[in-house]
XYZ file of C-alpha atoms in Angstrom:
663
model
C -52.653 -2.384 30.864
C -49.029 -3.057 31.882
C -47.723 -1.803 35.231
C -44.949 0.781 34.707
C -41.663 0.605 36.570
C -41.933 2.831 39.692
C -40.210 6.194 39.396
C -38.687 5.960 42.887
C -37.253 2.505 42.101
C -34.958 3.853 39.375
C -31.388 3.374 40.579
C -29.138 6.430 40.371
C -29.762 8.999 37.591
C -30.400 11.734 40.150
C -30.065 14.581 37.646
C -32.538 12.945 35.290
C -35.142 12.416 37.980
C -34.662 15.900 39.408
C -35.097 17.534 35.976
C -38.305 15.570 35.365
C -39.678 16.432 38.790
C -38.915 20.141 38.373
C -40.936 20.152 35.170
C -43.751 18.345 36.965
C -43.703 21.112 39.581
C -43.448 23.917 37.002
C -44.229 23.003 33.362
C -43.162 26.549 32.433
C -39.542 25.372 32.816
C -39.877 24.088 29.247
C -39.303 20.342 29.242
C -36.282 18.074 29.359
C -33.892 16.703 26.755
C -32.278 13.483 27.969
C -29.017 12.601 26.222
C -27.259 9.329 26.799
C -26.165 5.940 25.624
C -28.658 3.148 25.077
C -29.851 1.137 28.072
C -29.611 3.895 30.690
C -33.275 3.999 31.850
C -34.131 7.142 29.847
C -37.488 5.827 28.628
C -38.185 3.979 31.883
C -37.866 7.133 33.972
C -40.042 9.207 31.635
C -42.815 6.622 31.500
C -42.682 6.230 35.278
C -43.148 9.975 35.797
C -46.675 9.948 34.365
C -47.879 7.811 37.289
C -46.722 10.508 39.734
C -48.557 13.422 38.144
C -51.753 14.485 39.934
C -55.097 13.837 38.236
C -56.561 16.581 36.059
C -60.174 17.735 35.808
C -61.487 17.915 32.225
C -64.698 19.089 30.594
C -66.855 16.004 29.950
C -66.859 15.058 26.266
C -64.166 17.553 25.266
C -61.576 15.942 22.994
C -59.048 18.657 23.894
C -58.988 18.133 27.699
C -60.182 21.644 28.554
C -59.958 22.709 32.195
C -63.539 23.163 33.496
C -62.387 25.968 35.794
C -60.947 27.969 32.861
C -62.040 26.420 29.546
C -60.292 27.442 26.347
C -62.414 30.078 24.636
C -61.235 28.913 21.202
C -61.688 25.183 21.761
C -63.044 23.497 18.592
C -65.420 21.486 20.799
C -66.535 24.622 22.661
C -67.653 26.969 23.832
C -67.698 25.458 27.338
C -69.341 26.985 30.354
C -67.233 26.932 33.542
C -68.386 24.166 35.836
C -67.569 20.833 37.396
C -65.245 18.556 35.494
C -64.456 14.869 35.376
C -61.152 13.789 36.945
C -58.796 11.514 34.983
C -55.101 10.571 35.215
C -52.606 12.802 33.424
C -51.737 11.290 30.049
C -48.367 10.443 28.620
C -48.512 10.539 24.819
C -45.668 9.104 22.746
C -44.771 10.630 19.383
C -43.343 7.984 17.032
C -40.322 8.937 14.919
C -42.196 8.092 11.719
C -45.354 10.081 12.542
C -46.898 12.297 9.868
C -47.667 15.983 10.265
C -51.411 15.258 10.345
C -50.911 12.694 13.112
C -49.071 15.289 15.196
C -51.228 18.401 14.790
C -54.494 16.835 13.600
C -56.258 16.587 10.269
C -58.758 18.971 8.707
C -61.340 17.596 6.260
C -60.635 19.876 3.283
C -63.503 18.465 1.208
C -66.125 19.368 3.823
C -64.447 22.710 4.509
C -64.730 23.722 0.828
C -68.125 22.206 0.057
C -69.980 22.765 3.353
C -67.992 25.478 5.070
C -67.592 23.466 8.290
C -64.430 22.808 10.277
C -64.434 19.037 10.579
C -61.288 18.480 12.636
C -59.737 15.252 13.904
C -57.410 16.017 16.855
C -53.787 14.892 16.763
C -51.230 13.926 19.362
C -50.747 17.534 20.503
C -54.389 17.627 21.585
C -54.070 14.271 23.352
C -51.022 15.518 25.272
C -52.662 18.748 26.512
C -52.159 19.029 30.299
C -50.026 15.874 30.278
C -46.661 14.632 28.977
C -45.573 14.478 25.347
C -42.701 12.038 25.047
C -40.505 11.883 21.946
C -38.069 8.984 21.955
C -35.083 9.487 19.616
C -36.055 13.122 19.063
C -32.863 13.679 17.059
C -34.212 11.315 14.379
C -37.520 13.178 14.044
C -37.989 15.099 10.779
C -37.099 18.765 11.121
C -40.533 20.104 10.153
C -42.170 17.930 12.846
C -39.710 19.166 15.460
C -40.464 22.761 14.429
C -44.207 22.203 14.841
C -43.701 20.440 18.134
C -41.484 23.082 19.691
C -43.610 25.958 18.402
C -46.633 24.414 20.115
C -44.629 23.898 23.304
C -43.502 27.540 23.284
C -46.923 29.085 22.480
C -49.102 26.653 24.415
C -51.328 26.216 21.367
C -51.427 24.306 18.096
C -52.513 25.837 14.796
C -53.661 23.859 11.766
C -53.760 25.886 8.546
C -55.159 24.480 5.294
C -55.665 26.938 2.414
C -57.159 29.721 4.522
C -59.056 27.407 6.890
C -57.635 27.652 10.402
C -58.191 25.643 13.586
C -56.574 26.457 16.916
C -56.614 24.588 20.201
C -54.687 24.721 23.471
C -51.622 22.465 23.700
C -49.756 22.873 26.983
C -47.718 19.844 27.930
C -44.520 18.683 29.540
C -42.167 18.012 26.632
C -39.595 15.270 27.168
C -37.202 14.122 24.457
C -34.597 11.390 24.627
C -31.708 10.807 22.240
C -28.518 8.852 21.762
C -25.832 11.317 20.565
C -24.143 8.525 18.601
C -27.095 8.647 16.182
C -26.755 12.356 15.421
C -27.281 15.714 17.095
C -30.162 18.150 17.176
C -29.687 21.538 15.544
C -28.484 24.187 18.063
C -31.630 26.293 17.683
C -33.762 23.246 18.528
C -31.576 22.345 21.487
C -32.230 25.825 22.833
C -35.996 25.218 22.862
C -35.693 22.489 25.488
C -35.683 23.999 28.960
C -33.280 21.556 30.608
C -30.860 18.925 29.436
C -29.436 15.936 31.272
C -26.549 13.636 30.370
C -27.047 10.052 31.529
C -24.635 7.139 31.524
C -24.598 3.651 32.979
C -22.891 3.289 36.331
C -19.412 1.770 36.425
C -19.915 0.663 40.044
C -20.552 -3.110 40.230
C -22.832 -2.848 43.274
C -25.061 -0.275 41.634
C -25.256 -2.315 38.438
C -26.206 -5.380 40.506
C -29.039 -3.411 42.097
C -30.278 -2.264 38.674
C -30.462 -5.865 37.438
C -32.063 -7.090 40.681
C -34.874 -4.518 40.514
C -35.445 -5.018 36.789
C -35.784 -8.779 37.163
C -38.070 -8.394 40.183
C -40.348 -6.067 38.216
C -40.447 -8.358 35.188
C -41.343 -11.386 37.356
C -44.158 -9.636 39.250
C -44.912 -6.076 38.055
C -47.890 -5.527 40.351
C -46.132 -6.905 43.419
C -42.973 -4.882 42.722
C -45.022 -1.688 42.277
C -46.860 -2.391 45.544
C -43.553 -2.514 47.427
C -42.750 0.996 46.191
C -46.268 2.413 46.607
C -45.443 4.315 49.797
C -42.411 6.058 48.242
C -44.439 6.844 45.116
C -47.229 8.382 47.196
C -44.728 10.519 49.123
C -43.203 11.946 45.932
C -46.670 12.538 44.465
C -47.698 14.502 47.561
C -44.458 16.461 47.418
C -45.176 17.473 43.808
C -48.637 18.723 44.827
C -47.177 20.664 47.766
C -44.464 22.211 45.598
C -47.033 23.295 43.006
C -49.062 25.023 45.704
C -45.967 26.714 47.131
C -44.560 27.825 43.763
C -46.507 31.135 43.474
C -45.132 32.196 46.875
C -41.455 31.661 46.025
C -39.460 34.903 45.945
C -36.730 35.388 43.350
C -34.598 38.171 44.796
C -32.454 40.691 42.949
C -29.304 38.942 44.122
C -30.360 35.648 42.557
C -31.373 37.449 39.364
C -27.939 39.092 39.159
C -26.283 35.709 39.553
C -28.464 34.258 36.801
C -27.713 37.100 34.398
C -23.982 37.030 35.182
C -23.797 33.268 34.705
C -25.518 33.382 31.320
C -23.237 36.214 30.215
C -20.110 34.423 31.455
C -20.915 31.317 29.426
C -21.808 33.413 26.349
C -25.214 31.850 25.733
C -27.206 33.378 22.894
C -30.455 35.229 23.497
C -32.419 35.607 26.724
C -34.188 32.235 26.875
C -31.464 30.786 29.098
C -31.939 33.545 31.709
C -35.687 32.961 31.814
C -35.350 29.170 32.024
C -32.757 29.469 34.797
C -35.051 31.780 36.759
C -37.993 29.394 36.449
C -35.820 26.380 37.293
C -34.328 28.030 40.378
C -37.821 28.955 41.551
C -39.030 25.380 41.034
C -35.992 24.074 42.943
C -36.855 26.276 45.900
C -40.490 25.102 45.843
C -39.372 21.462 45.576
C -37.198 21.997 48.675
C -40.147 23.550 50.532
C -38.693 27.067 50.648
C -40.084 30.447 49.630
C -36.695 32.018 48.803
C -34.280 31.194 45.991
C -30.733 30.513 47.217
C -27.392 30.589 45.424
C -27.332 26.793 45.405
C -30.636 26.823 43.498
C -29.068 29.114 40.898
C -26.055 26.791 40.640
C -28.195 23.690 40.137
C -30.366 25.546 37.620
C -27.261 26.489 35.630
C -26.059 22.876 35.542
C -29.402 21.801 34.083
C -30.245 24.746 31.811
C -26.919 25.854 30.282
C -24.839 22.880 29.048
C -26.722 22.606 25.737
C -26.869 26.379 25.266
C -23.266 27.428 25.704
C -21.584 28.726 22.539
C -19.584 25.810 21.131
C -18.440 24.003 18.029
C -21.265 21.728 16.776
C -19.002 18.697 17.289
C -18.295 19.451 20.946
C -20.238 17.597 23.630
C -22.384 19.731 25.952
C -20.737 20.618 29.221
C -20.130 23.320 31.782
C -16.956 24.406 33.583
C -18.065 24.114 37.206
C -15.051 26.035 38.545
C -15.959 28.959 36.306
C -19.583 28.646 37.438
C -18.623 28.756 41.129
C -16.325 31.730 40.546
C -19.115 33.657 38.780
C -21.655 32.901 41.506
C -19.186 33.962 44.194
C -18.362 37.209 42.388
C -22.030 38.157 42.027
C -23.328 36.767 45.305
C -26.280 38.810 46.499
C -26.915 40.261 49.934
C -30.661 39.600 49.922
C -30.390 35.788 50.111
C -31.531 34.294 53.424
C -29.436 31.825 55.373
C -29.040 28.612 53.373
C -30.962 25.548 54.386
C -28.501 22.857 55.468
C -30.603 20.224 53.667
C -32.405 22.174 50.894
C -33.723 19.182 49.003
C -34.948 17.291 52.036
C -35.139 13.513 52.097
C -34.802 12.003 48.675
C -33.150 15.026 47.003
C -33.739 14.484 43.312
C -36.551 12.014 43.766
C -35.420 9.586 46.441
C -32.584 7.878 44.582
C -28.957 6.996 45.110
C -26.088 9.285 44.072
C -25.595 9.402 40.325
C -22.438 7.689 39.128
C -19.598 9.689 37.671
C -20.184 9.468 33.948
C -16.585 10.458 33.229
C -15.456 12.856 30.530
C -17.487 13.193 27.374
C -16.257 13.454 23.833
C -16.021 10.019 22.291
C -14.528 6.600 22.876
C -10.983 7.045 24.133
C -10.163 3.529 23.037
C -10.548 4.634 19.431
C -7.847 7.279 19.804
C -4.117 6.547 19.474
C -1.935 6.666 22.560
C -0.465 10.088 23.180
C 3.262 10.516 23.480
C 5.239 13.299 25.083
C 3.898 16.744 24.362
C 0.424 15.364 23.665
C 1.297 14.133 20.150
C -0.198 10.761 19.219
C 2.447 8.159 18.552
C 2.806 6.197 15.343
C 1.159 2.802 15.416
C 3.247 1.001 12.840
C 6.321 1.056 10.642
C 6.216 3.543 7.784
C 3.242 5.247 9.402
C 3.166 8.833 10.614
C 1.245 9.881 13.676
C -2.098 11.625 13.347
C -2.006 15.389 12.899
C -4.555 17.925 14.005
C -6.948 19.375 11.471
C -6.531 22.975 10.404
C -9.246 25.471 11.257
C -12.483 24.678 9.375
C -13.965 27.128 6.903
C -17.249 27.675 5.092
C -17.335 25.565 1.943
C -19.044 25.831 -1.398
C -22.338 23.991 -1.639
C -21.825 20.575 -3.224
C -25.075 19.000 -4.417
C -26.421 16.030 -6.350
C -27.812 16.966 -9.786
C -31.427 16.226 -10.668
C -34.464 16.017 -8.362
C -34.684 13.359 -5.664
C -37.322 12.133 -3.237
C -35.200 11.401 -0.186
C -35.475 12.469 3.447
C -35.964 16.174 4.086
C -32.717 18.099 4.399
C -30.882 21.115 3.023
C -28.591 19.980 0.252
C -30.064 18.840 -3.089
C -33.325 19.563 -4.902
C -36.116 17.119 -4.107
C -39.864 16.600 -4.132
C -40.930 17.119 -0.535
C -43.970 17.879 1.602
C -42.552 21.323 2.363
C -41.179 23.854 -0.076
C -42.345 25.928 -3.000
C -45.352 24.704 -4.960
C -44.428 23.529 -8.469
C -47.620 21.829 -9.684
C -50.576 19.630 -8.802
C -51.617 15.988 -9.054
C -54.390 13.706 -7.887
C -53.864 12.717 -4.238
C -52.491 9.286 -3.468
C -54.185 8.416 -0.199
C -54.958 11.184 2.298
C -54.863 14.752 0.975
C -52.250 16.726 2.904
C -51.462 19.847 0.846
C -54.365 21.201 -1.196
C -53.681 22.985 -4.479
C -56.679 25.313 -4.376
C -56.491 26.708 -7.926
C -56.166 23.248 -9.478
C -59.056 21.946 -7.347
C -61.351 24.798 -8.413
C -60.296 24.329 -12.041
C -61.145 20.615 -11.847
C -64.549 21.230 -10.238
C -65.648 24.238 -12.339
C -66.746 22.422 -15.538
C -69.149 20.181 -13.600
C -71.141 22.760 -11.625
C -74.228 22.768 -13.884
C -74.334 18.963 -14.062
C -74.130 18.776 -10.283
C -77.091 21.085 -9.875
C -75.319 24.045 -8.356
C -77.860 26.731 -7.458
C -76.189 28.861 -4.781
C -72.925 30.750 -4.491
C -71.037 27.777 -3.037
C -68.847 25.548 -5.190
C -69.940 21.898 -5.446
C -66.716 19.939 -4.807
C -66.360 16.192 -4.912
C -63.560 13.910 -3.905
C -62.356 13.454 -7.496
C -61.864 17.216 -7.853
C -59.294 17.521 -5.082
C -55.715 18.105 -6.176
C -52.574 17.581 -4.141
C -49.924 20.292 -4.413
C -46.536 19.031 -5.546
C -43.720 20.868 -3.851
C -40.018 21.189 -4.313
C -37.655 21.588 -1.391
C -34.337 20.157 -0.316
C -33.259 16.688 0.698
C -30.437 15.309 2.791
C -27.953 13.055 1.021
C -25.487 10.359 1.909
C -22.119 12.101 1.723
C -19.433 9.426 1.516
C -15.906 10.708 2.080
C -13.091 8.701 0.474
C -9.884 10.063 2.004
C -6.361 9.364 0.806
C -4.201 8.803 3.916
C -1.138 7.486 2.080
C 2.446 8.668 2.082
C 1.860 10.897 -0.927
C -0.431 12.987 1.279
C 1.521 12.596 4.479
C 3.439 15.865 4.730
C 2.208 17.008 8.146
C 1.343 20.544 7.108
C -0.422 19.319 4.000
C -2.369 16.628 5.837
C -3.460 19.217 8.398
C -4.948 21.286 5.562
C -6.613 18.198 4.077
C -8.178 17.275 7.420
C -9.322 20.868 7.843
C -11.051 20.685 4.446
C -12.774 17.395 5.284
C -13.809 18.772 8.686
C -15.269 21.814 6.909
C -17.266 19.526 4.630
C -18.444 17.558 7.680
C -19.652 20.779 9.293
C -21.535 21.546 6.099
C -23.060 18.033 6.150
C -24.095 18.552 9.796
C -25.914 21.751 8.920
C -27.604 20.195 5.888
C -28.870 17.110 7.766
C -26.931 14.547 5.727
C -25.842 11.044 6.562
C -22.089 10.641 6.295
C -19.621 7.806 5.865
C -15.828 7.702 5.853
C -13.583 5.405 3.803
C -9.805 5.743 4.080
C -7.098 4.075 2.008
C -3.385 3.689 2.664
C -0.727 0.980 2.620
C -2.204 -2.013 0.798
C -5.936 -1.733 1.566
C -8.913 0.487 2.270
C -11.006 0.592 5.453
C -14.502 1.754 6.304
C -13.517 4.101 9.115
C -17.177 4.964 9.703
C -20.219 3.235 8.155
C -22.958 5.629 6.955
C -24.498 7.306 9.981
C -26.346 10.440 11.044
C -23.704 11.079 13.697
C -21.482 13.558 11.899
C -19.511 14.197 15.085
C -18.465 10.525 15.090
C -16.952 11.060 11.638
C -15.085 14.114 12.939
C -13.657 12.039 15.817
C -12.472 9.311 13.419
C -10.924 11.923 11.149
C -9.008 13.470 14.036
C -7.290 10.175 14.909
C -6.541 9.193 11.292
C -2.848 8.228 10.842
C -1.053 8.544 7.518
C 1.723 6.836 5.576
C 2.388 4.000 3.162
C 1.430 3.481 -0.455
C -1.635 4.756 -2.290
C -4.149 1.992 -3.114
C -6.564 4.345 -4.879
C -8.434 1.507 -6.604
C -9.007 -0.254 -3.269
C -10.455 2.952 -1.806
C -12.872 3.421 -4.695
C -13.964 -0.221 -4.677
C -14.574 -0.103 -0.923
C -16.672 3.039 -1.383
C -18.630 1.301 -4.150
C -19.396 -1.615 -1.798
C -20.573 0.803 0.910
C -22.945 2.499 -1.540
C -24.287 -0.847 -2.776
C -25.237 -1.923 0.758
C -26.633 1.475 1.662
C -28.757 1.506 -1.499
C -30.547 -1.597 -0.206
C -31.181 0.026 3.180
C -32.326 3.452 1.987
C -32.958 3.526 -1.745
C -34.449 7.035 -1.718
C -31.371 8.728 -0.241
C -29.065 9.755 -3.090
C -25.298 9.563 -2.545
C -22.603 12.173 -3.070
C -19.066 10.779 -3.120
C -16.302 13.199 -2.097
C -12.828 11.836 -2.947
C -10.036 13.707 -1.182
C -6.745 12.882 -2.944
C -3.906 14.169 -5.089
C -4.804 11.543 -7.703
C -1.703 9.372 -7.380
C -2.051 5.573 -7.371
C 0.752 3.197 -6.300
C 1.156 -0.383 -5.118
C 0.373 -3.615 -6.945
C 0.344 -4.276 -10.700
C -1.009 -1.484 -12.923
C -2.375 0.667 -10.072
C -3.362 3.536 -12.393
C -5.362 1.296 -14.733
C -7.080 -0.418 -11.787
C -8.073 2.975 -10.350
C -9.512 4.036 -13.721
C -11.633 0.871 -13.947
C -12.857 1.332 -10.367
C -13.788 4.943 -11.138
C -15.741 3.743 -14.162
C -18.147 1.882 -11.842
C -19.302 5.186 -10.335
C -19.730 6.731 -13.778
C -21.726 3.711 -14.972
C -24.190 4.022 -12.088
C -24.417 7.805 -12.401
C -23.194 8.436 -8.852
C -22.567 12.134 -8.204
C -18.939 12.704 -7.234
C -16.516 15.490 -6.446
C -12.720 15.175 -6.283
C -10.990 17.556 -3.885
C -7.568 17.997 -5.477
C -4.917 18.082 -2.763
C -1.881 18.215 -5.072
C 0.696 20.767 -3.986
C 4.050 22.077 -5.195
C 5.201 24.026 -8.233
C 4.803 21.056 -10.596
C 1.244 19.733 -10.889
C 0.440 16.512 -12.708
C -3.319 17.061 -12.857
C -4.057 13.461 -11.796
C -7.004 14.465 -9.593
C -8.695 16.198 -12.519
C -8.232 13.097 -14.649
C -9.747 10.972 -11.872
C -12.758 13.313 -11.711
C -13.323 12.795 -15.440
C -13.196 9.013 -15.018
C -15.708 9.254 -12.147
C -17.996 11.430 -14.243
C -17.746 14.173 -11.628
C -15.996 17.487 -11.045
C -12.710 18.501 -9.420
C -12.042 21.402 -7.082
C -8.810 22.436 -5.404
C -8.570 23.108 -1.687
C -8.558 26.832 -2.384
C -11.586 26.599 -4.691
C -13.478 24.699 -2.000
C -13.640 27.798 0.162
C -16.765 29.914 -0.076
C -15.632 32.758 2.167
C -13.453 34.430 -0.461
C -16.426 34.776 -2.828
C -18.719 35.861 0.010
C -16.145 38.427 1.154
C -15.910 39.888 -2.361
C -19.712 40.239 -2.568
C -19.861 41.932 0.841
C -17.082 44.328 -0.184
C -18.957 45.305 -3.379
C -22.156 45.821 -1.361
C -20.342 48.087 1.120
C -18.893 50.179 -1.711
C -22.318 50.491 -3.360
C -23.805 51.697 -0.083
């Protein structure tokens, strides 16, 4: 077994280590979501934490790690009588991104359940993680239905497996830790809210600190056991401090003054629901216990807010999490309580957030500033070339009509187009290919019924064999690859018009974010087309590229379509099951080079030949309309919509008005 990197040897990342330690002290805090760029010790710190957790006593032979002092009454391996247990180290269980539902929650033997009436259950990762750590690397890439199951179990402290009326329940209380790189896509807001704390991590820009990181990493790789031995004393001290904080936690007093500050802070930052208040209260209490105090101070409330609120504040989905610390301090000062005792001059004691060095200043969030054009006077980006207009801001986004791919696909689960999925409404039955996951009960009984006499059935039970089992086929929704092909030429460059165009594309990006699509962005202007953003799950990256998009020059429509065709060809090799939807945003004009209109028509014919679903957003304006975008849509084999027709709110408003009148 490999020797993990010591937790106390991690350089910097104070907030990360403090958040992990607070959850070790009080698992009720609700886990940690660690956001940050690659190579910032996210996984290293999480794996190192497991070595610090105290041992747990378990019932001998129990596959669900029941506590012998208070065994789970509903344990599938029970019932257990209270007694002496067997100590073992706390586990850290890793959930792979590609795990199946059965691997996560466990598998029930449907054949034995129907034929013998027994609950033959094979525990999953949730059972393995009970009373330990469940670690999900790249949690933002996990399928939505797995994240739902995972977070439901974390919230309820139990896992339920339901298969056609047969139910198994077991305890599943664990410290949930997820890591993610925001460049690869965001979690849905409602899932973000289920993580107790969030931490932003970034690599230090201080040369000396970076040198120390490399020195310690190389020393560990050369001699893991020897390196761990040098940090054994610090590790033991933190481990003892966790035990002491756990024992002190029930004695910590959360006064009315601290509660008022918590409530006022959550209200000031307009967080939804009451979960934030509860998490802040538990975090502040854990902070006091970690500092060895029995009273919660204002500084505990402040630190709890910095850890519990950034991912919960009401914001645009494309904004990075963050908190205005001046506003936080003002709120805490305004609602300072009179029942707080005198503050401890050194509340965290030696080591603060786990014995590390001060965390480096990660700098402002919100994307790579190098990718943005230089700003001129008045904050307007300057033009970067002759005949080119500076980038304009997008108009306010709006709710769009649902654009979908016709037919039925089999791609990754999402919310856009019809697809055969593991979750959705049942549409039929088939013989299982491999392990049975979703039983179609009626079809199974129908297959077994004709053979009951031949199988010697004598009692009321149904004699079911493996060949009788039928898998339910289900229809749900899939996520698609939405490839935007945006005309940034001079014909679209009127600043007011381009603002509306960018607002429409941003609205479509918001829709793609909510429907769990991959997106790509191709732009064309001047004499060529560029892949502004290769297909990615990071929709906010596409929004950032769109914001800095300059305009001007000729309209190489054919080049834009051919570049989009190349992108789809490569992506088809990478992910053949994900169906594309091409959204061309243009007024339909084509200029530059010999026969630009004919070249554009031939390029459009490639999409029609391959049956690629496409939509043309017609951006033509003015009293005289040439209808070129509609003609392009016909050549693509797709449909055309105007900017006004793209809006869904006008139709929704009309329906709501009719409903109000009827009432």
